[in-house]
Amino acid sequence: LGMAGVCGSFYGSFTPSGSLSRTSLASEVGVKTQMSGLMKLVVVGGSLEFLTGVLYYLPKSTLAAIILRSTWQLVDLHTPTTLWSSWKPYHQGGMKRDFIVWWIAFLLTVFKGVLWGIGIAVGVSVLMIVHDAAVPRVVKLGRIESLGNIWRDQEVWPEGRTFPGILVIEFRGPLSFASADHFLEEVEQKRLLEEEDDNHIEVIVLPFGSVHDLDKTAIEMLRELLTEWRKRNISCIVADAKSRVRLLLEENFADGAKPLLDQQAFMISLDDAVSFAKLTMARKRKKIAAQDDSAAGKGLRQPLLSELDLNSPGEREFHRSTSSKV
């Protein structure tokens, strides 16, 4: 230990220690400085030199009791109690996963040793981080009008308002090669569920505020997905994209003769994106109706905008500013 301390001092390492019981005892008696090491040297060295004969016949059970008593301050019962009180699903603010990791570390430390307990617990935590990065949550959002028209997960806020023909889906994590397939599957699954509920989706709004990065695999996946939606006459609008993500979206999906994203402005909020989605739906229906009237030689049709919720003050303000923003 002495040699490890001397060598480690040149590299900024932690001071080595050979006994957790002495560390706990030092904390319990109020040690504040490194001078305690000299006192330990005097006490331990003196005991080995002059009291070996006396301590030779001391029962091992007595030594074990001394060690257990000195390490009592290392026992932390508050943490598992707090984790147990938060035993509920992760997406609902619970700490179930942390409690499981705590039990893994505790049991392995008791039966296999400290290195096994800490090592495997750290490994499980790293796997959880990788899993969260590869399989982030994908949620359908609804507008909570009672809380100032904020958008929240409909699974948690079932009273959130949705709009016919519009699907708002938020991806809560980085969009990379690890999570691209998961994103594709989840978004398509939610769209198909809406179709099964007789809600024909015409516009999908993707809030990318939680997506802080895109890689090449994710961009190609988005290209294939948007192309398929274009064939199905489904438009897509991205909101809240920031920095690098916004620049990549503009470069890859907004340029060209036939852009895959139905928007000219990318620095828009989710409310603006939904309002623009309603206008996009109205233009599509107006165009289809005009084609039908031209084919049938008729000029009568029902008003289309009345089917959409475009009468709120916020919506009217957006319509007046659309020409300058988009």
CSV table of C-alpha atoms in Angstrom, one decimal, residues 20 104-123:
chain,number,residue,atom,x,y,z
A,20,LEU,CA,-12.9,-0.2,5.0
A,104,ILE,CA,-28.2,-6.7,-7.8
A,105,ALA,CA,-25.3,-4.8,-6.2
A,106,PHE,CA,-26.4,-5.7,-2.7
A,107,LEU,CA,-26.9,-9.4,-3.3
A,108,LEU,CA,-23.8,-9.9,-5.3
A,109,THR,CA,-21.7,-8.0,-2.8
A,110,VAL,CA,-23.0,-10.2,0.1
A,111,PHE,CA,-22.6,-13.6,-1.7
A,112,LYS,CA,-19.7,-12.9,-4.2
A,113,GLY,CA,-17.8,-9.9,-2.9
A,114,VAL,CA,-17.4,-6.2,-3.4
A,115,LEU,CA,-15.8,-6.4,-6.8
A,116,TRP,CA,-18.5,-8.6,-8.2
A,117,GLY,CA,-21.3,-6.5,-6.8
A,118,ILE,CA,-20.0,-3.1,-7.9
A,119,GLY,CA,-18.7,-4.4,-11.3
A,120,ILE,CA,-21.9,-6.2,-12.4
A,121,ALA,CA,-24.1,-3.3,-11.1
A,122,VAL,CA,-22.1,-0.8,-13.1
A,123,GLY,CA,-22.4,-3.1,-16.2
